[in-house]
Short mmCIF file of C-alpha atoms in Angstrom, two decimals:
data_model
loop_
_atom_site.label_atom_id
_atom_site.label_comp_id
_atom_site.label_asym_id
_atom_site.label_seq_id
_atom_site.Cartn_x
_atom_site.Cartn_y
_atom_site.Cartn_z
CA MET Y 4 78.34 -39.95 146.62
CA ASP Y 5 76.97 -36.46 147.39
CA ILE Y 6 79.79 -34.37 148.23
CA GLU Y 7 77.99 -31.48 149.26
CA LYS Y 8 75.92 -33.36 151.53
CA ILE Y 9 78.75 -35.12 153.21
CA LYS Y 10 80.52 -31.91 153.40
CA ARG Y 11 77.43 -30.33 154.94
CA GLN Y 12 77.11 -33.58 157.19
CA ALA Y 13 80.63 -33.07 158.62
CA ARG Y 14 80.16 -29.34 159.13
CA GLN Y 15 76.79 -29.64 160.96
CA ILE Y 16 78.54 -32.37 163.32
CA LEU Y 17 81.20 -30.44 164.07
CA ASP Y 18 79.56 -27.31 164.76
CA ASN Y 19 77.26 -29.35 167.25
CA PHE Y 20 80.65 -30.42 168.80
CA ALA Y 21 82.06 -27.29 169.12
CA ASP Y 22 79.09 -25.89 170.80
CA ALA Y 23 79.01 -28.51 173.14
CA LEU Y 24 82.64 -27.68 174.27
CA ALA Y 25 81.82 -24.07 174.53
CA SER Y 26 81.35 -23.93 178.16
CA VAL Y 27 84.22 -26.32 178.71
CA GLU Y 28 86.70 -23.98 176.92
CA LYS Y 29 86.40 -21.19 179.99
CA GLU Y 30 87.58 -23.91 182.43
CA ALA Y 31 90.89 -24.60 180.66
CA LYS Y 32 94.30 -23.07 181.47
CA GLU Y 33 95.51 -21.23 178.51
CA GLY Y 34 98.40 -22.59 176.63
CA LYS Y 35 98.40 -25.79 177.88
CA GLU Y 36 96.57 -27.84 174.97
CA GLY Y 37 98.51 -29.68 172.55
CA GLN Y 38 101.35 -29.99 174.43
CA VAL Y 39 102.95 -33.41 174.13
CA GLU Y 40 105.03 -34.75 176.91
CA ARG Y 41 108.43 -36.18 176.01
CA ASP Y 42 111.66 -37.30 177.93
CA GLU Y 43 113.96 -35.70 175.45
CA PHE Y 44 113.64 -32.98 172.60
CA GLU Y 45 116.61 -33.94 170.35
CA ARG Y 46 116.80 -37.35 168.68
CA LYS Y 47 120.03 -39.21 168.45
CA GLU Y 48 121.20 -39.14 164.88
CA GLY Y 49 123.91 -41.77 165.20
CA ASN Y 50 125.45 -42.14 161.72
CA GLY Y 51 122.68 -41.77 159.36
CA LYS Y 52 120.95 -44.20 157.38
CA GLU Y 53 122.68 -45.13 154.12
CA GLY Y 54 121.00 -45.65 150.80
CA ASN Y 55 119.37 -49.06 150.49
CA ALA Y 56 118.87 -50.14 146.87
CA GLU Y 57 115.89 -52.98 147.95
CA PHE Y 58 114.16 -50.09 149.64
CA ARG Y 59 114.52 -47.70 146.61
CA GLN Y 60 113.30 -50.49 144.11
CA ALA Y 61 110.37 -51.30 146.36
CA PHE Y 62 109.47 -47.54 146.93
CA LEU Y 63 109.55 -47.01 143.14
CA LYS Y 64 107.52 -50.11 142.44
CA ASN Y 65 104.72 -48.78 144.30
CA ALA Y 66 104.55 -45.23 142.17
CA PRO Y 67 102.00 -45.04 139.59
CA ALA Y 68 104.58 -43.43 137.24
CA HIS Y 69 108.09 -43.70 137.68
CA ASP Y 70 111.44 -44.44 135.46
CA ASP Y 71 114.25 -46.13 137.18
CA ASP Y 72 115.50 -43.41 139.41
CA PHE Y 73 112.58 -41.10 140.02
CA VAL Y 74 108.81 -40.83 140.56
CA ILE Y 75 107.04 -38.91 137.88
CA ALA Y 76 104.34 -36.66 138.99
CA GLU Y 77 102.70 -34.24 137.28
CA ARG Y 78 104.21 -30.65 138.05
CA GLY Y 79 102.43 -27.35 138.72
CA GLU Y 80 98.97 -28.32 138.19
CA TRP Y 81 97.32 -29.83 141.54
CA LYS Y 82 94.67 -32.18 140.86
CA MET P 26 97.68 -69.75 175.56
CA ILE P 27 100.89 -68.30 174.06
CA LYS P 28 103.33 -69.98 177.03
CA GLN P 29 101.48 -73.52 176.24
CA LYS P 30 101.87 -73.20 172.33
CA LEU P 31 105.67 -71.91 172.97
CA GLU P 32 106.35 -74.71 175.25
CA MET P 33 104.88 -77.35 172.48
CA ILE P 34 107.06 -75.69 169.95
CA LYS P 35 110.16 -75.83 172.04
CA SER P 36 109.77 -79.31 172.95
CA GLY P 37 109.19 -80.35 169.22
CA GLU P 38 105.56 -81.52 170.09
CA LEU P 39 104.59 -78.83 167.64
CA THR P 40 106.81 -77.47 164.68
CA SER P 41 106.42 -74.01 163.64
CA GLU P 42 105.70 -75.19 160.16
CA ALA P 43 102.83 -77.07 161.50
CA ASN P 44 101.42 -74.51 163.63
CA ILE P 45 101.26 -71.79 160.78
CA MET P 46 100.06 -74.24 158.17
CA GLY P 47 97.33 -75.37 160.68
CA PHE P 48 96.30 -71.43 160.76
CA ILE P 49 96.56 -71.22 157.24
CA THR P 50 94.37 -74.02 156.54
CA LYS P 51 91.95 -72.77 159.06
CA ILE P 52 91.76 -69.42 157.24
CA ARG P 53 91.20 -70.96 153.99
CA LYS P 54 88.27 -72.93 155.33
CA ASP P 55 86.74 -70.05 157.44
CA ASN P 56 87.92 -67.05 156.03
CA PRO P 57 85.26 -66.73 153.09
CA GLN P 58 82.51 -66.23 155.62
CA ILE P 59 84.17 -64.19 158.25
CA ASN P 60 86.26 -61.97 155.78
CA ALA P 61 88.76 -61.33 158.89
CA VAL P 62 91.98 -61.56 156.49
CA LEU P 63 92.87 -59.69 153.65
CA ARG P 64 96.10 -61.22 152.45
CA LEU P 65 98.05 -64.23 153.49
CA ASN P 66 101.91 -63.67 153.75
CA GLU P 67 103.16 -65.82 150.84
CA LYS P 68 106.36 -66.36 152.54
CA ALA P 69 105.01 -67.50 155.88
CA VAL P 70 105.46 -71.22 155.54
CA ASP P 71 109.21 -70.83 154.25
CA GLU P 72 109.77 -68.56 157.30
CA ALA P 73 108.15 -71.13 159.74
CA LYS P 74 110.68 -73.75 158.15
CA GLU P 75 113.64 -71.40 158.90
CA ILE P 76 112.41 -70.62 162.59
CA ASP P 77 112.19 -74.55 163.21
CA LYS P 78 116.10 -74.71 162.10
CA LYS P 79 117.02 -72.14 164.62
CA ILE P 80 114.93 -73.77 167.41
CA LYS P 81 116.87 -77.18 166.43
CA LYS P 82 120.11 -75.10 167.15
CA GLY P 83 118.75 -73.58 170.31
CA LYS P 84 119.00 -70.13 168.79
CA ALA P 85 115.22 -69.11 168.68
CA GLY P 86 113.66 -65.99 169.70
CA LYS P 87 111.02 -65.55 172.38
CA LEU P 88 108.21 -66.23 170.55
CA ALA P 89 109.50 -68.51 168.03
CA GLY P 90 107.02 -70.11 166.02
CA LEU P 91 103.98 -68.28 166.79
CA GLY P 92 101.84 -66.93 164.00
CA ILE P 93 100.40 -63.18 163.82
CA ILE P 94 97.75 -61.35 161.94
CA VAL P 95 98.43 -57.74 161.67
CA LYS P 96 96.35 -54.90 161.03
CA SER P 97 96.41 -53.43 157.28
CA ASN P 98 97.75 -50.29 158.60
CA ILE P 99 100.76 -51.41 160.14
CA ASN P 100 103.65 -51.62 157.44
CA VAL P 101 105.12 -55.13 156.75
CA LYS P 102 107.92 -55.07 154.37
CA GLY P 103 106.92 -56.90 151.14
CA VAL P 104 103.18 -57.42 152.05
CA ILE P 105 100.18 -55.22 150.82
CA CYS P 106 99.27 -52.70 153.68
CA ASN P 107 96.20 -51.32 152.10
CA CYS P 108 94.26 -49.89 155.11
CA ALA P 109 91.43 -51.60 153.65
CA SER P 110 91.14 -48.77 150.77
CA LYS P 111 91.18 -48.68 147.21
CA THR P 112 93.68 -45.97 147.59
CA LEU P 113 96.49 -48.17 148.57
CA GLU P 114 94.98 -51.18 147.32
CA ASN P 115 98.31 -52.50 145.77
CA TYR P 116 100.74 -50.77 147.87
CA ARG P 117 103.47 -53.20 149.43
CA GLY P 118 105.19 -51.79 152.48
CA THR P 119 108.92 -50.78 151.85
CA TYR P 120 109.86 -51.27 155.51
CA ASP P 121 108.76 -53.30 158.84
CA ALA P 122 107.20 -50.64 161.45
CA SER P 123 109.12 -50.76 164.74
CA VAL P 124 106.54 -53.03 166.41
CA ILE P 125 106.93 -55.81 163.46
CA SER P 126 110.74 -55.50 163.71
CA LYS P 127 110.72 -56.31 167.14
CA LEU P 128 108.17 -59.27 166.87
CA ILE P 129 110.37 -60.75 164.02
CA ALA P 130 113.51 -60.27 165.83
CA GLU P 131 111.53 -63.04 168.50
CA ASP P 132 110.94 -65.12 165.64
CA ALA P 133 107.18 -64.66 165.43
CA ILE P 134 105.76 -65.17 161.91
CA ILE P 135 103.44 -62.82 160.05
CA ILE P 136 100.50 -64.83 158.53
CA GLY P 137 98.63 -62.34 157.17
CA MET P 138 96.94 -59.00 157.23
CA ALA P 139 93.63 -58.33 158.83
CA ASN P 140 90.78 -56.31 157.31
CA MET P 141 89.53 -53.32 159.11
CA ASP P 142 87.43 -50.19 158.72
CA GLU P 143 88.95 -47.89 155.79
CA PHE P 144 92.01 -45.87 157.31
CA ALA P 145 90.39 -47.00 160.70
CA CYS P 146 87.50 -44.88 160.27
CA GLY P 147 85.07 -46.74 162.10
CA ALA P 148 83.69 -48.81 164.84
CA SER P 149 81.77 -51.72 162.79
CA GLY P 150 83.95 -53.48 160.40
CA GLU P 151 81.56 -52.64 157.61
CA SER P 152 83.59 -49.91 155.83
CA SER P 153 86.30 -51.62 154.28
CA ALA P 154 86.80 -51.42 150.53
CA PHE P 155 87.22 -54.78 150.39
CA GLY P 156 84.02 -56.11 152.30
CA ILE P 157 82.54 -56.45 155.72
CA THR P 158 84.10 -58.69 158.56
CA ARG P 159 81.52 -60.68 160.55
CA ASN P 160 81.64 -61.37 164.15
CA PRO P 161 82.62 -64.98 164.59
CA HIS P 162 80.49 -65.42 167.78
CA ALA P 163 77.60 -63.94 166.20
CA MET P 164 77.79 -63.91 162.46
CA ASP P 165 75.10 -61.73 161.50
CA ARG P 166 76.59 -58.97 163.84
CA ILE P 167 79.34 -56.37 163.37
CA PRO P 168 82.63 -57.55 164.87
CA GLY P 169 83.41 -53.91 165.81
CA GLY P 170 86.17 -51.79 164.63
CA SER P 171 88.20 -50.60 163.22
CA SER P 172 90.73 -53.34 164.16
CA SER P 173 87.70 -55.86 162.90
CA GLY P 174 89.58 -58.49 161.34
CA SER P 175 92.50 -58.50 163.86
CA ALA P 176 89.65 -59.09 166.52
CA ALA P 177 87.67 -61.64 164.47
CA SER P 178 91.16 -63.26 163.64
CA VAL P 179 91.85 -64.11 167.17
CA ALA P 180 87.85 -64.97 167.99
CA ALA P 181 87.89 -67.44 165.02
CA ASN P 182 91.51 -68.89 165.84
CA PHE P 183 93.18 -67.84 162.56
CA CYS P 184 96.41 -66.85 164.60
CA ASP P 185 98.23 -66.82 168.23
CA PHE P 186 97.78 -63.20 168.66
CA ALA P 187 96.91 -60.28 166.34
CA LEU P 188 97.98 -56.48 166.42
CA GLY P 189 95.45 -53.63 165.93
CA SER P 190 95.46 -49.95 166.41
CA ASP P 191 93.50 -47.92 168.66
CA THR P 192 92.59 -44.11 168.29
CA GLY P 193 89.20 -44.09 169.86
CA GLY P 194 88.73 -47.66 170.87
CA SER P 195 89.53 -49.50 167.69
CA ILE P 196 91.22 -52.48 169.63
CA ARG P 197 88.94 -52.60 172.70
CA ASN P 198 85.51 -51.96 170.78
CA PRO P 199 86.01 -55.40 168.56
CA ALA P 200 87.65 -57.25 171.39
CA SER P 201 84.61 -56.46 173.26
CA HIS P 202 82.38 -57.54 170.69
CA CYS P 203 84.37 -60.71 169.32
CA GLY P 204 84.94 -61.86 173.08
CA VAL P 205 88.66 -61.37 173.15
CA VAL P 206 91.16 -59.33 175.03
CA GLY P 207 92.35 -56.14 173.61
CA PHE P 208 94.92 -53.77 175.07
CA LYS P 209 95.54 -50.08 174.15
CA PRO P 210 99.02 -49.10 175.98
CA SER P 211 99.42 -45.41 177.33
CA TYR P 212 100.08 -42.94 174.57
CA GLY P 213 103.87 -43.21 173.75
CA ALA P 214 104.40 -46.71 175.22
CA VAL P 215 104.54 -48.27 172.08
CA SER P 216 106.13 -47.04 169.11
CA ARG P 217 103.86 -45.68 166.21
CA TYR P 218 106.94 -45.74 163.37
CA GLY P 219 105.16 -47.90 160.34
CA LEU P 220 101.74 -46.99 161.32
CA ILE P 221 99.62 -45.36 158.85
CA ASP P 222 97.85 -42.94 161.13
CA LEU P 223 94.58 -41.90 161.80
CA SER P 224 95.17 -39.20 164.38
CA MET P 225 98.52 -39.12 165.27
CA SER P 226 98.02 -37.54 168.76
CA LEU P 227 95.77 -40.32 169.76
CA ASP P 228 97.11 -43.32 167.83
CA GLN P 229 98.52 -46.48 169.75
CA ILE P 230 99.19 -50.10 168.35
CA GLY P 231 98.34 -52.77 170.52
CA PRO P 232 97.70 -56.36 170.82
CA LEU P 233 94.74 -58.63 170.43
CA ALA P 234 94.66 -62.06 172.19
CA TYR P 235 93.09 -65.05 173.89
CA SER P 236 94.02 -63.89 177.40
CA VAL P 237 95.37 -60.99 179.14
CA GLU P 238 98.67 -63.03 180.17
CA ASP P 239 98.94 -63.42 175.87
CA ALA P 240 98.47 -59.43 175.73
CA GLU P 241 100.95 -58.85 178.59
CA ILE P 242 103.59 -61.06 176.57
CA ILE P 243 103.23 -59.32 173.15
CA TYR P 244 103.24 -55.87 175.02
CA ASP P 245 106.27 -56.37 176.75
CA ILE P 246 108.07 -57.01 173.44
CA ILE P 247 106.83 -53.97 171.35
CA LYS P 248 106.83 -51.30 174.45
CA GLY P 249 109.88 -49.29 174.57
CA LYS P 250 110.99 -45.85 173.34
CA ASP P 251 112.27 -45.71 169.76
CA GLU P 252 114.21 -42.96 168.02
CA ARG P 253 111.91 -42.94 164.98
CA ASP P 254 108.81 -42.23 167.12
CA SER P 255 109.75 -38.52 168.94
CA THR P 256 106.53 -39.21 171.06
CA SER P 257 107.56 -42.56 172.44
CA ARG P 258 108.82 -43.05 175.83
CA GLU P 259 109.91 -45.46 178.46
CA PHE P 260 107.45 -45.76 181.29
CA VAL P 261 107.92 -47.65 184.45
CA SER P 262 104.77 -49.09 186.00
CA GLU P 263 104.19 -48.52 189.82
CA ASN P 264 104.13 -51.16 192.31
CA LYS P 265 100.91 -51.25 193.83
CA ASN P 266 99.74 -53.50 196.91
CA MET P 267 97.43 -55.66 195.35
CA LYS P 268 95.94 -56.46 198.92
CA LYS P 269 94.23 -53.03 199.16
CA ILE P 270 92.69 -51.97 195.81
CA LEU P 271 90.19 -49.14 195.28
CA ILE P 272 88.12 -49.06 192.15
CA GLY P 273 86.38 -46.34 190.73
CA ILE P 274 83.37 -46.69 189.04
CA PRO P 275 82.47 -43.48 186.75
CA ARG P 276 78.80 -42.64 186.16
CA ILE P 277 78.53 -42.68 182.32
CA ASN P 278 75.58 -43.49 179.88
CA ALA P 279 75.46 -47.05 178.76
CA ASN P 280 72.98 -49.86 178.13
CA SER P 281 71.48 -50.72 181.70
CA GLU P 282 72.05 -54.84 181.14
CA ILE P 283 75.42 -54.26 180.28
CA TRP P 284 76.18 -52.40 183.18
CA GLY P 285 74.62 -54.98 185.03
CA LEU P 286 76.90 -57.46 183.87
CA ILE P 287 79.78 -54.87 184.41
CA ARG P 288 78.76 -54.10 188.08
CA LYS P 289 78.19 -58.01 188.95
CA LYS P 290 81.89 -58.67 187.60
CA ILE P 291 83.27 -56.00 189.77
CA LYS P 292 81.48 -57.08 192.91
CA GLU P 293 82.39 -60.67 192.28
CA ILE P 294 86.34 -59.84 192.10
CA CYS P 295 86.25 -57.53 195.03
CA ASP P 296 84.24 -59.90 197.03
CA LYS P 297 87.03 -62.34 196.30
CA ASN P 298 90.17 -60.32 196.97
CA LYS P 299 88.39 -57.96 199.61
CA TRP P 300 88.88 -54.83 197.62
CA LYS P 301 86.56 -51.59 197.70
CA TYR P 302 84.93 -49.95 194.75
CA GLU P 303 82.52 -46.99 194.84
CA ASP P 304 80.97 -44.84 192.12
CA VAL P 305 82.75 -41.61 190.92
CA GLU P 306 81.75 -38.42 189.12
CA LEU P 307 84.10 -37.10 186.49
CA LYS P 308 82.35 -33.68 185.44
CA HIS P 309 83.05 -33.99 181.67
CA ILE P 310 83.21 -37.50 181.05
CA ASN P 311 80.31 -37.28 178.96
CA LEU P 312 82.00 -34.86 176.46
CA GLY P 313 84.34 -37.73 175.05
CA ILE P 314 82.95 -37.95 171.58
CA GLN P 315 82.51 -34.13 171.31
CA THR P 316 86.12 -33.64 172.15
CA TYR P 317 87.47 -36.70 170.11
CA TYR P 318 86.12 -36.16 166.63
CA PRO P 319 87.14 -32.70 165.96
CA ILE P 320 90.94 -33.84 166.81
CA ASN P 321 90.39 -36.96 164.83
CA TYR P 322 89.02 -35.28 161.72
CA VAL P 323 91.92 -32.28 161.53
CA GLU P 324 94.57 -34.75 162.25
CA PHE P 325 93.04 -37.15 159.69
CA PHE P 326 92.86 -34.46 157.21
CA SER P 327 96.83 -33.30 157.53
CA GLY P 328 97.69 -37.09 157.48
CA THR P 329 96.08 -38.04 154.33
CA ARG P 330 97.49 -35.15 152.21
CA LYS P 331 100.21 -37.38 151.21
CA PHE P 332 97.73 -39.85 149.30
CA ASP P 333 97.80 -37.62 146.38
CA GLY P 334 98.43 -40.48 143.79
CA ARG P 335 101.81 -39.38 143.17
CA LYS P 336 104.30 -41.53 145.26
CA TYR P 337 102.03 -44.22 145.70
CA GLY P 338 98.10 -45.46 145.13
CA LEU P 339 95.23 -43.28 143.98
CA LYS P 340 94.28 -39.88 145.10
CA ILE P 341 92.39 -40.68 148.27
CA GLU P 342 89.30 -38.47 147.77
CA GLU P 343 88.72 -39.80 144.43
CA VAL P 344 88.35 -43.60 145.63
CA CYS P 345 87.70 -43.47 149.28
CA GLY P 346 84.24 -44.16 151.30
CA GLU P 347 81.89 -41.82 152.44
CA GLU P 348 83.16 -41.82 156.23
CA VAL P 349 86.92 -41.09 154.92
CA LEU P 350 85.75 -38.52 152.77
CA ARG P 351 83.63 -37.01 155.51
CA ARG P 352 86.54 -36.67 157.88
CA ILE P 353 88.81 -35.30 154.93
CA LEU P 354 86.29 -32.90 154.00
CA GLY P 355 85.20 -31.99 157.44
CA GLY P 356 88.93 -31.74 158.72
CA GLY P 357 89.49 -29.56 155.90
CA GLU P 358 87.26 -27.11 156.43
CA ILE P 359 88.17 -26.63 160.18
CA ALA P 360 91.69 -26.68 159.68
CA GLN P 361 91.56 -23.26 158.20
CA ALA P 362 93.13 -20.60 160.11
CA GLU P 363 89.77 -18.83 160.54
CA PHE P 364 88.35 -21.34 162.56
CA ALA P 365 91.21 -22.76 164.51
CA GLY P 366 90.09 -21.20 167.72
CA LYS P 367 86.51 -22.48 167.38
CA TYR P 368 86.84 -26.30 166.67
CA TYR P 369 90.39 -27.81 167.04
CA ARG P 370 92.04 -25.67 169.62
CA ARG P 371 88.70 -25.97 171.41
CA ALA P 372 88.71 -29.53 171.48
CA LEU P 373 92.75 -29.75 172.62
CA LYS P 374 91.58 -27.65 175.62
CA ALA P 375 88.64 -29.97 176.47
CA LYS P 376 91.21 -32.87 175.79
CA LYS P 377 93.63 -31.11 178.52
CA ILE P 378 90.50 -30.84 180.93
CA ILE P 379 89.48 -34.53 180.43
CA GLU P 380 93.27 -35.71 180.88
CA GLU P 381 93.16 -33.75 184.14
CA GLU P 382 90.28 -35.07 185.46
CA PHE P 383 91.36 -38.91 185.01
CA GLU P 384 94.99 -37.80 186.55
CA LYS P 385 93.06 -36.63 189.57
CA ALA P 386 90.95 -39.56 189.94
CA PHE P 387 94.18 -41.94 189.79
CA GLU P 388 95.31 -40.18 192.69
CA LYS P 389 92.55 -41.81 194.77
CA TYR P 390 91.67 -45.08 192.75
CA ASP P 391 94.00 -47.77 191.64
CA ILE P 392 91.61 -48.18 188.57
CA LEU P 393 88.72 -47.04 186.76
CA ILE P 394 86.04 -49.47 185.24
CA MET P 395 83.08 -49.21 183.04
CA PRO P 396 81.58 -51.20 180.02
CA THR P 397 84.18 -51.04 176.85
CA VAL P 398 81.01 -50.33 174.61
CA PRO P 399 77.73 -48.61 175.39
CA LYS P 400 75.50 -51.10 173.39
CA LEU P 401 75.65 -54.30 171.66
CA PRO P 402 76.82 -54.70 168.12
CA HIS P 403 74.16 -53.99 165.52
CA ARG P 404 73.13 -56.40 162.88
CA ILE P 405 74.95 -56.47 159.64
CA GLY P 406 72.73 -54.68 157.15
CA ASP P 407 70.85 -52.34 159.63
CA LYS P 408 70.71 -48.68 159.29
CA VAL P 409 72.63 -46.85 161.33
CA THR P 410 73.48 -43.03 161.03
CA PHE P 411 77.06 -41.76 161.09
CA TYR P 412 76.35 -39.88 164.51
CA ASP P 413 75.07 -43.25 166.15
CA MET P 414 78.07 -45.14 164.95
CA TYR P 415 80.35 -42.25 166.34
CA THR P 416 78.52 -43.11 169.92
CA TYR P 417 79.98 -46.64 169.89
CA ASP P 418 83.02 -44.83 170.94
CA SER P 419 81.77 -42.62 173.77
CA LEU P 420 83.30 -44.88 176.66
CA SER P 421 86.40 -45.88 174.88
CA VAL P 422 87.54 -42.31 173.51
CA LEU P 423 88.32 -41.23 177.25
CA ALA P 424 91.43 -43.63 177.46
CA ASN P 425 92.98 -42.16 174.34
CA LEU P 426 92.31 -38.38 175.56
CA ALA P 427 93.52 -39.00 178.70
CA GLU P 428 96.54 -40.90 177.31
CA ILE P 429 95.88 -43.85 179.80
CA PRO P 430 96.44 -47.46 179.04
CA ALA P 431 92.95 -49.30 178.95
CA ILE P 432 91.96 -53.01 178.38
CA SER P 433 88.83 -54.84 177.24
CA VAL P 434 88.22 -58.43 179.13
CA PRO P 435 85.74 -60.32 178.01
CA VAL P 436 82.88 -60.75 180.94
CA GLU P 437 79.75 -62.74 180.05
CA LYS P 438 77.32 -62.76 177.09
CA LEU P 439 74.14 -60.99 176.82
CA TYR P 440 71.89 -62.62 174.25
CA GLU P 441 74.75 -64.64 173.23
CA ILE P 442 76.72 -61.78 172.14
CA PRO P 443 80.08 -61.32 173.80
CA VAL P 444 80.31 -58.20 176.24
CA GLY P 445 83.80 -56.72 177.67
CA ILE P 446 84.78 -54.81 180.51
CA GLN P 447 86.85 -51.96 180.50
CA ILE P 448 89.76 -51.32 182.82
CA MET P 449 91.73 -48.32 183.01
CA ALA P 450 95.00 -47.13 184.89
CA LYS P 451 96.97 -44.31 185.31
CA ARG P 452 99.09 -42.82 182.55
CA GLY P 453 102.52 -45.41 182.28
CA ASN P 454 100.77 -47.98 184.67
CA ASP P 455 100.43 -50.29 181.82
CA ASN P 456 102.08 -53.26 183.40
CA PHE P 457 100.18 -53.03 186.54
CA LEU P 458 97.03 -52.91 184.66
CA LEU P 459 97.79 -56.18 182.71
CA GLU P 460 98.28 -57.48 186.07
CA ILE P 461 95.04 -56.67 187.72
CA SER P 462 93.55 -57.21 184.81
CA LYS P 463 94.16 -60.99 184.89
CA MET P 464 91.81 -61.07 188.11
CA PHE P 465 89.24 -60.13 185.84
CA GLU P 466 89.03 -63.16 183.49
#
């Protein structure tokens, strides 16, 4: 895949879309965008969830590298 | 169909085991050509036998013995949920999504996991890492997407119903192309806990089914507030006078033959019920995809940071397909602080405006109707640019942006290809929408 080409395509289409929305922006009421309507703002925590050995086993099984207790991930260097 | 099937199972005329075995046999026979199902649940028949025992004791749930196909981005414990991507090729769900827990609690049985566009980034069913899905009604054409396998599974009689997810039309689009019913609930009506997200402010899980009544039965089970999804809510649908309905038909671009079928259906139903209809102008309705895609790109970029090859799977950028990579690279670009105002914030403002326009329209109109998709599905193998692919969404993204419920119901066929009518209602009026949509079958 031509990564630079894909990146350029993405940027171009997003620029086109942003230009199309430029006039609409002026009609918007400031500060209302991105708000999510909710009935309540705090979650009912209950007693929390206890550790589950079955879940732990399944979770570790999905990991590319693990020992009995931990997922092993390369530290420091971001790939 | 679900009601009749449940009666047969309850009466003993059909066992759960026979029901599930029947579907598995059909899948084994026809799926190699259609490629709607990626994985079968190895335990499905054993689970069905257990349900039969419960039925004999009179202790079975409301969906006892019914078989479901689940889109591969919805977590099912112990089953491969790979989002049709090499990234998660061997990932097994470590828990059940809330919708799955609810369906299993009612003794439905997971038959298998559906094919889809990779990470739900698509509208054709062509971008899966595990092969294209075909349209059972027109095998040389796309089934639509991204819930391609879910819609094709229902159309091919692989299940009693299917689950899909809809971010910009991904339930309704393939429902339209495959000639089945597809319902996207109001944003927040169904918990997203356990859904591997595409765009968290737009995603919703919903049913694909043979009839509106079937979709309603499933919706009533999966809906409701969930402590594990803070955006989920209880909605109470308005009681409307079904004798006095006013339908709005937004002026929006679509294939003229498809519009012809839609208008013909509206006239037929309104004449029969003595309802009224009229055209309506929604000023910014043609800015749907321009508003949708920047939001989609940024939220998808954010949602995919966890696929770094450490906890599970592979690093997404190293193995994904072109469209997924496009959204990650584009989303990553415009998510940078210096661009926030120009792209994402601007799109969020436009979203708010579209939302308010629909709210205002629903002050006058009980429902709004338009085609589900602006054009017929293309032939598999046709060269289609990614921008042309985006335009498939132009009519369906509006309901996601406005956070309203929307359904696709099959009308007629055009050149032997199914066409869907899209019906939308005010946010929270999901049950009203389902009720009125039955009139359009």
